[in-house]
């Protein structure tokens, strides 16, 4: 399966007004792609398109709410009407609800599912006919490490992310079976420093936070751009995401123990009260949060595994180094 170089692509980025989506749209445009950006926030999209055009990029905006299939379909149709085709669809939007399960209403739980799961479903449904007409392309779904391991206070969000993996895996198999050269990628970030934590509806009495460390949203954008040119099944972003994934596979009980130690305390920011009525994007966008970075820059760390994963020469170097060390260890063992 071969994907076009980024500078030859028409890319749709849904959820582009802030955070990962905004940085991803900027990166695609800087790489020479023609970009269609979408979100609920008209002001966020306008400022993004302005930023892109100022450095010579080409972008158009479509205001849409991913809860509604017809609005999502309109994004794909606009991309094809304006640029003539669609090559890569990147779907990012999700909303956060921070509350215990028994303090979550049925309507709130459903709303998280409608945005964070059904929105992803609608994106794939809207994009696939256009990708099939082109005969190739990529679907990139931004999920979460919570697709592999749920966290307390986030039962609805974790459910949505598990659901994303469910339909993506089934859809990928169907495309392979029917011999469609369409790449389907699930991106699973660890805790990322975006305005997600500002935007979440909280019933905890304080501003919600991620379990540190945090990672730079640019790492996720790197993974998305990598997947847009290199067919990839899954990409976990952030060393902690990979460690937690392995730990959970080995021992879910051990993961439970770890999360009992850190999962409750660290999702409650100390000294920053916040009520359910304070600004959040659960039902409406918050324009002042239309930016890439969140409030936790001081807790951001680098990720070594992501750097290696997206650099093929380094991958081979790591494999070679590991093989040499294993060989030397075996030799030393035999001589002892």
Tab-separated table of C-alpha atoms in Angstrom:
chain	number	residue	atom	x	y	z
A	1	UNK	CA	0.000	0.000	0.000
A	2	UNK	CA	1.459	3.327	-1.059
A	3	UNK	CA	0.337	6.722	0.217
A	4	UNK	CA	1.016	10.044	-1.462
A	5	UNK	CA	3.698	12.406	-0.130
A	6	UNK	CA	2.180	15.022	2.145
A	7	UNK	CA	2.865	17.828	-0.321
A	8	UNK	CA	0.582	16.067	-2.823
A	9	UNK	CA	-2.288	15.425	-0.430
A	10	UNK	CA	-5.670	16.955	0.322
A	11	UNK	CA	-6.140	16.462	4.062
A	12	UNK	CA	-9.188	16.934	6.253
A	13	UNK	CA	-8.513	17.601	9.939
A	14	UNK	CA	-11.640	17.426	12.098
A	15	UNK	CA	-11.300	18.955	15.537
A	16	UNK	CA	-8.785	21.497	14.306
A	17	UNK	CA	-9.605	24.568	16.381
A	18	UNK	CA	-7.346	23.636	19.298
A	19	UNK	CA	-4.876	21.136	20.731
A	20	UNK	CA	-3.698	18.178	18.662
A	21	UNK	CA	-5.969	19.003	15.731
A	22	UNK	CA	-4.764	22.572	15.427
A	23	UNK	CA	-1.086	21.609	15.514
A	24	UNK	CA	-1.724	18.803	13.010
A	25	UNK	CA	-3.447	21.120	10.543
A	26	UNK	CA	-0.577	23.611	10.787
A	27	UNK	CA	1.977	20.863	10.192
A	28	UNK	CA	0.166	19.480	7.160
A	29	UNK	CA	-0.139	22.961	5.669
A	30	UNK	CA	3.552	23.693	6.289
A	31	UNK	CA	4.334	20.404	4.568
A	32	UNK	CA	2.541	21.569	1.436
A	33	UNK	CA	-0.779	19.750	1.815
A	34	UNK	CA	-4.073	21.405	0.951
A	35	UNK	CA	-6.018	21.382	4.190
A	36	UNK	CA	-9.686	21.417	5.125
A	37	UNK	CA	-10.140	22.226	8.811
A	38	UNK	CA	-13.305	21.682	10.796
A	39	UNK	CA	-14.570	22.169	14.352
A	40	UNK	CA	-17.490	23.732	16.207
A	41	UNK	CA	-15.557	26.937	16.939
A	42	UNK	CA	-15.871	29.364	14.055
A	43	UNK	CA	-13.471	31.839	15.653
A	44	UNK	CA	-10.903	29.086	16.192
A	45	UNK	CA	-11.124	27.995	12.570
A	46	UNK	CA	-10.900	31.558	11.291
A	47	UNK	CA	-7.727	32.228	13.272
A	48	UNK	CA	-6.268	28.895	12.109
A	49	UNK	CA	-6.954	29.536	8.418
A	50	UNK	CA	-5.505	33.033	8.816
A	51	UNK	CA	-2.328	31.580	10.358
A	52	UNK	CA	-2.009	29.039	7.554
A	53	UNK	CA	-2.514	31.536	4.751
A	54	UNK	CA	-0.042	33.948	6.327
A	55	UNK	CA	2.813	31.457	5.873
A	56	UNK	CA	1.690	30.607	2.336
A	57	UNK	CA	-0.390	27.512	3.031
A	58	UNK	CA	-3.757	26.693	1.518
A	59	UNK	CA	-6.734	25.941	3.747
A	60	UNK	CA	-10.502	26.270	3.973
A	61	UNK	CA	-12.744	25.891	7.012
A	62	UNK	CA	-16.044	24.100	7.589
A	63	UNK	CA	-17.891	24.650	10.859
A	64	UNK	CA	-19.462	21.356	11.949
A	65	UNK	CA	-20.643	19.437	14.995
A	66	UNK	CA	-19.551	15.795	14.730
A	67	UNK	CA	-22.656	14.623	16.605
A	68	UNK	CA	-24.564	15.050	13.343
A	69	UNK	CA	-23.712	12.829	10.384
A	70	UNK	CA	-24.968	15.276	7.762
A	71	UNK	CA	-22.628	17.957	9.091
A	72	UNK	CA	-19.675	15.546	9.015
A	73	UNK	CA	-20.591	14.428	5.498
A	74	UNK	CA	-20.634	18.098	4.473
A	75	UNK	CA	-16.963	18.390	5.511
A	76	UNK	CA	-15.933	15.592	3.143
A	77	UNK	CA	-18.150	16.888	0.343
A	78	UNK	CA	-16.715	20.398	0.707
A	79	UNK	CA	-13.154	19.051	0.500
A	80	UNK	CA	-13.931	17.250	-2.761
A	81	UNK	CA	-15.931	20.146	-4.197
A	82	UNK	CA	-13.158	22.651	-3.448
A	83	UNK	CA	-9.969	20.645	-4.004
A	84	UNK	CA	-11.249	17.892	-6.286
A	85	UNK	CA	-10.448	14.915	-4.049
A	86	UNK	CA	-9.702	13.649	-0.545
A	87	UNK	CA	-6.507	11.775	0.375
A	88	UNK	CA	-6.325	11.673	4.185
A	89	UNK	CA	-8.990	12.081	6.856
A	90	UNK	CA	-7.784	12.883	10.390
A	91	UNK	CA	-10.424	12.692	13.099
A	92	UNK	CA	-9.598	14.171	16.506
A	93	UNK	CA	-12.675	15.534	18.378
A	94	UNK	CA	-13.513	14.304	21.865
A	95	UNK	CA	-15.089	15.834	24.946
A	96	UNK	CA	-14.199	15.135	28.547
A	97	UNK	CA	-16.451	14.454	31.527
A	98	UNK	CA	-14.704	14.054	34.882
A	99	UNK	CA	-17.008	12.390	37.376
A	100	UNK	CA	-17.568	9.101	39.103
A	101	UNK	CA	-19.808	6.732	37.148
A	102	UNK	CA	-22.600	6.974	39.718
A	103	UNK	CA	-22.517	10.773	39.453
A	104	UNK	CA	-22.919	10.715	35.667
A	105	UNK	CA	-26.354	11.095	34.117
A	106	UNK	CA	-27.505	8.903	31.204
A	107	UNK	CA	-27.730	12.015	29.037
A	108	UNK	CA	-24.148	13.052	29.839
A	109	UNK	CA	-22.768	9.564	29.176
A	110	UNK	CA	-24.621	9.393	25.858
A	111	UNK	CA	-23.373	12.825	24.852
A	112	UNK	CA	-19.750	11.752	25.341
A	113	UNK	CA	-20.427	8.644	23.225
A	114	UNK	CA	-22.172	10.696	20.532
A	115	UNK	CA	-19.197	13.055	20.152
A	116	UNK	CA	-16.191	10.888	20.964
A	117	UNK	CA	-17.315	7.593	19.380
A	118	UNK	CA	-20.152	8.262	16.942
A	119	UNK	CA	-18.326	11.339	15.638
A	120	UNK	CA	-15.400	9.069	14.704
A	121	UNK	CA	-17.814	6.603	13.087
A	122	UNK	CA	-19.447	9.390	11.075
A	123	UNK	CA	-16.029	10.631	9.963
A	124	UNK	CA	-15.091	7.236	8.535
A	125	UNK	CA	-18.507	6.860	6.901
A	126	UNK	CA	-18.207	10.288	5.285
A	127	UNK	CA	-14.624	9.858	4.088
A	128	UNK	CA	-14.590	6.248	2.843
A	129	UNK	CA	-16.634	6.736	-0.363
A	130	UNK	CA	-14.249	9.482	-1.493
A	131	UNK	CA	-11.140	7.463	-0.605
A	132	UNK	CA	-12.505	4.462	-2.498
A	133	UNK	CA	-13.158	6.631	-5.533
A	134	UNK	CA	-9.526	7.767	-5.426
A	135	UNK	CA	-8.420	4.155	-5.051
A	136	UNK	CA	-6.210	4.848	-2.039
A	137	UNK	CA	-5.792	7.076	0.977
A	138	UNK	CA	-5.727	7.121	4.745
A	139	UNK	CA	-8.098	7.204	7.691
A	140	UNK	CA	-6.373	8.375	10.875
A	141	UNK	CA	-8.398	8.156	14.074
A	142	UNK	CA	-7.020	9.841	17.176
A	143	UNK	CA	-8.038	7.608	20.069
A	144	UNK	CA	-6.278	7.377	23.445
A	145	UNK	CA	-4.270	5.053	25.635
A	146	UNK	CA	-7.622	4.742	27.419
A	147	UNK	CA	-8.681	2.508	24.542
A	148	UNK	CA	-6.351	-0.034	26.156
A	149	UNK	CA	-6.787	0.869	29.827
A	150	UNK	CA	-9.685	2.814	31.368
A	151	UNK	CA	-9.119	5.450	34.015
A	152	UNK	CA	-11.262	6.409	37.014
A	153	UNK	CA	-13.444	9.522	36.669
A	154	UNK	CA	-13.554	8.947	32.887
A	155	UNK	CA	-15.925	6.001	32.368
A	156	UNK	CA	-17.744	7.624	29.439
A	157	UNK	CA	-14.570	8.801	27.696
A	158	UNK	CA	-12.871	5.431	28.179
A	159	UNK	CA	-15.948	3.658	26.812
A	160	UNK	CA	-15.878	5.848	23.716
A	161	UNK	CA	-12.192	5.149	23.092
A	162	UNK	CA	-12.692	1.387	23.495
A	163	UNK	CA	-15.492	1.705	20.960
A	164	UNK	CA	-13.262	3.538	18.489
A	165	UNK	CA	-10.803	0.646	18.502
A	166	UNK	CA	-13.674	-1.813	18.035
A	167	UNK	CA	-15.096	-0.325	14.877
A	168	UNK	CA	-11.699	0.660	13.456
A	169	UNK	CA	-10.364	-2.901	13.755
A	170	UNK	CA	-13.462	-4.357	12.087
A	171	UNK	CA	-13.446	-1.755	9.308
A	172	UNK	CA	-9.739	-2.312	8.625
A	173	UNK	CA	-10.264	-6.057	8.183
A	174	UNK	CA	-13.138	-5.482	5.788
A	175	UNK	CA	-11.043	-3.122	3.667
A	176	UNK	CA	-8.162	-5.615	3.581
A	177	UNK	CA	-10.562	-8.432	2.655
A	178	UNK	CA	-11.977	-6.398	-0.234
A	179	UNK	CA	-8.447	-5.380	-1.300
A	180	UNK	CA	-8.917	-1.651	-0.855
A	181	UNK	CA	-5.492	0.087	-0.508
A	182	UNK	CA	-6.729	2.354	2.272
A	183	UNK	CA	-4.605	2.717	5.393
A	184	UNK	CA	-6.464	2.779	8.717
A	185	UNK	CA	-4.506	4.020	11.726
A	186	UNK	CA	-5.420	4.393	15.387
A	187	UNK	CA	-3.302	6.940	17.266
A	188	UNK	CA	-3.320	6.371	21.019
A	189	UNK	CA	-1.708	9.247	22.932
A	190	UNK	CA	-0.761	9.248	26.601
A	191	UNK	CA	-1.550	12.389	28.615
A	192	UNK	CA	-1.060	15.368	26.287
A	193	UNK	CA	-0.724	19.016	27.297
A	194	UNK	CA	-3.669	20.497	25.404
A	195	UNK	CA	-6.699	22.580	26.490
A	196	UNK	CA	-8.628	19.293	26.940
A	197	UNK	CA	-8.140	19.675	30.688
A	198	UNK	CA	-9.454	23.249	30.609
A	199	UNK	CA	-12.436	22.242	28.500
A	200	UNK	CA	-13.685	19.205	30.401
A	201	UNK	CA	-16.933	19.265	32.337
A	202	UNK	CA	-15.969	18.396	35.907
A	203	UNK	CA	-17.971	17.209	38.883
A	204	UNK	CA	-14.864	16.827	41.021
A	205	UNK	CA	-15.030	20.363	42.435
A	206	UNK	CA	-11.620	21.218	40.979
A	207	UNK	CA	-10.088	21.700	37.566
A	208	UNK	CA	-9.386	18.252	36.064
A	209	UNK	CA	-5.856	17.198	35.257
A	210	UNK	CA	-4.090	14.318	33.591
A	211	UNK	CA	-1.996	11.787	35.456
A	212	UNK	CA	1.537	13.142	34.828
A	213	UNK	CA	3.822	13.177	32.980
A	214	UNK	CA	2.404	15.151	30.094
A	215	UNK	CA	3.643	15.048	26.509
A	216	UNK	CA	3.816	17.770	23.881
A	217	UNK	CA	0.900	17.790	21.396
A	218	UNK	CA	3.516	18.094	18.657
A	219	UNK	CA	4.480	14.474	19.338
A	220	UNK	CA	0.969	13.403	18.361
A	221	UNK	CA	1.090	15.600	15.259
A	222	UNK	CA	4.379	13.895	14.347
A	223	UNK	CA	2.686	10.501	14.635
A	224	UNK	CA	-0.260	11.618	12.507
A	225	UNK	CA	1.958	12.987	9.747
A	226	UNK	CA	4.026	9.799	9.845
A	227	UNK	CA	0.879	7.692	9.427
A	228	UNK	CA	-0.288	9.890	6.550
A	229	UNK	CA	2.733	8.750	4.499
A	230	UNK	CA	3.522	5.348	6.045
A	231	UNK	CA	0.655	2.849	6.476
A	232	UNK	CA	0.591	2.038	10.172
A	233	UNK	CA	-1.924	0.074	12.231
A	234	UNK	CA	-1.461	1.576	15.702
A	235	UNK	CA	0.785	4.253	17.169
A	236	UNK	CA	0.961	4.760	20.921
A	237	UNK	CA	2.348	8.216	21.630
A	238	UNK	CA	4.396	8.804	24.760
A	239	UNK	CA	6.609	6.358	26.624
A	240	UNK	CA	4.043	6.032	29.414
A	241	UNK	CA	1.334	4.907	26.971
A	242	UNK	CA	3.560	2.047	25.809
A	243	UNK	CA	4.572	1.102	29.362
A	244	UNK	CA	0.970	1.134	30.601
A	245	UNK	CA	-0.135	-0.952	27.622
A	246	UNK	CA	2.485	-3.628	28.313
A	247	UNK	CA	1.836	-3.558	32.064
A	248	UNK	CA	-1.906	-4.017	31.554
A	249	UNK	CA	-1.355	-6.948	29.191
A	250	UNK	CA	0.919	-8.630	31.746
A	251	UNK	CA	-1.183	-7.962	34.838
A	252	UNK	CA	-4.444	-5.985	34.920
A	253	UNK	CA	-4.440	-6.359	38.709
A	254	UNK	CA	-1.028	-4.709	38.961
A	255	UNK	CA	-2.310	-1.874	36.761
A	256	UNK	CA	-5.314	-1.528	39.077
A	257	UNK	CA	-2.946	-1.203	42.032
A	258	UNK	CA	-0.925	1.478	40.247
A	259	UNK	CA	-4.018	3.464	39.284
A	260	UNK	CA	-5.391	3.244	42.802
A	261	UNK	CA	-2.181	4.974	43.895
A	262	UNK	CA	-2.120	7.720	41.253
A	263	UNK	CA	-5.315	7.684	39.176
A	264	UNK	CA	-7.573	9.500	41.610
A	265	UNK	CA	-5.282	12.006	43.278
A	266	UNK	CA	-3.519	13.285	40.169
A	267	UNK	CA	-6.682	13.916	38.138
A	268	UNK	CA	-7.685	16.564	40.658
A	269	UNK	CA	-5.567	19.692	40.252
A	270	UNK	CA	-4.680	21.102	43.671
A	271	UNK	CA	-5.783	24.586	44.528
A	272	UNK	CA	-7.798	25.247	41.339
A	273	UNK	CA	-11.517	25.054	42.171
A	274	UNK	CA	-13.927	24.536	39.289
A	275	UNK	CA	-17.655	23.891	39.297
A	276	UNK	CA	-19.938	22.248	36.739
A	277	UNK	CA	-21.124	25.704	35.719
A	278	UNK	CA	-17.668	27.080	34.923
A	279	UNK	CA	-16.731	27.388	31.222
A	280	UNK	CA	-16.314	24.029	29.474
A	281	UNK	CA	-16.822	22.756	25.947
A	282	UNK	CA	-19.191	19.905	26.786
A	283	UNK	CA	-22.016	21.466	24.798
A	284	UNK	CA	-20.506	24.620	23.303
A	285	UNK	CA	-16.945	25.588	22.246
A	286	UNK	CA	-14.855	27.864	24.461
A	287	UNK	CA	-13.108	30.341	22.097
A	288	UNK	CA	-10.422	31.362	24.589
A	289	UNK	CA	-9.126	27.788	24.533
A	290	UNK	CA	-8.523	27.800	20.762
A	291	UNK	CA	-4.798	27.168	21.091
A	292	UNK	CA	-2.412	24.222	20.815
A	293	UNK	CA	-0.951	24.003	24.319
A	294	UNK	CA	-2.619	23.553	27.672
A	295	UNK	CA	-1.608	24.809	31.099
A	296	UNK	CA	0.859	22.077	32.080
A	297	UNK	CA	4.022	22.990	30.178
A	298	UNK	CA	6.044	22.567	33.374
A	299	UNK	CA	5.114	18.866	33.493
A	300	UNK	CA	5.888	18.051	29.831
A	301	UNK	CA	8.671	15.527	29.188
A	302	UNK	CA	10.180	14.112	25.966
A	303	UNK	CA	9.384	10.628	24.654
A	304	UNK	CA	12.351	8.534	23.546
A	305	UNK	CA	10.296	5.696	22.080
A	306	UNK	CA	8.385	7.989	19.719
A	307	UNK	CA	11.610	9.437	18.357
A	308	UNK	CA	12.912	5.945	17.599
A	309	UNK	CA	9.580	4.633	16.300
A	310	UNK	CA	9.297	7.262	13.589
A	311	UNK	CA	12.942	7.069	12.469
A	312	UNK	CA	13.603	3.851	10.548
A	313	UNK	CA	17.435	4.069	10.684
A	314	UNK	CA	17.242	4.445	14.470
A	315	UNK	CA	14.896	1.449	14.671
A	316	UNK	CA	17.401	-0.726	12.834
A	317	UNK	CA	20.184	0.680	14.995
A	318	UNK	CA	18.261	-0.196	18.161
A	319	UNK	CA	17.596	-3.717	16.859
A	320	UNK	CA	21.255	-4.157	15.939
A	321	UNK	CA	22.418	-2.848	19.312
A	322	UNK	CA	20.019	-5.167	21.096
A	323	UNK	CA	21.190	-8.136	19.036
A	324	UNK	CA	24.846	-7.367	19.756
A	325	UNK	CA	24.175	-7.043	23.476
A	326	UNK	CA	22.263	-10.318	23.468
A	327	UNK	CA	25.115	-12.021	21.593
A	328	UNK	CA	27.736	-10.670	23.995
A	329	UNK	CA	25.648	-11.712	26.979
A	330	UNK	CA	25.318	-15.227	25.550
A	331	UNK	CA	29.071	-15.419	24.956
A	332	UNK	CA	29.800	-14.278	28.494
A	333	UNK	CA	27.316	-16.835	29.857
A	334	UNK	CA	28.923	-19.671	27.864
A	335	UNK	CA	32.355	-18.763	29.186
A	336	UNK	CA	31.248	-18.577	32.790
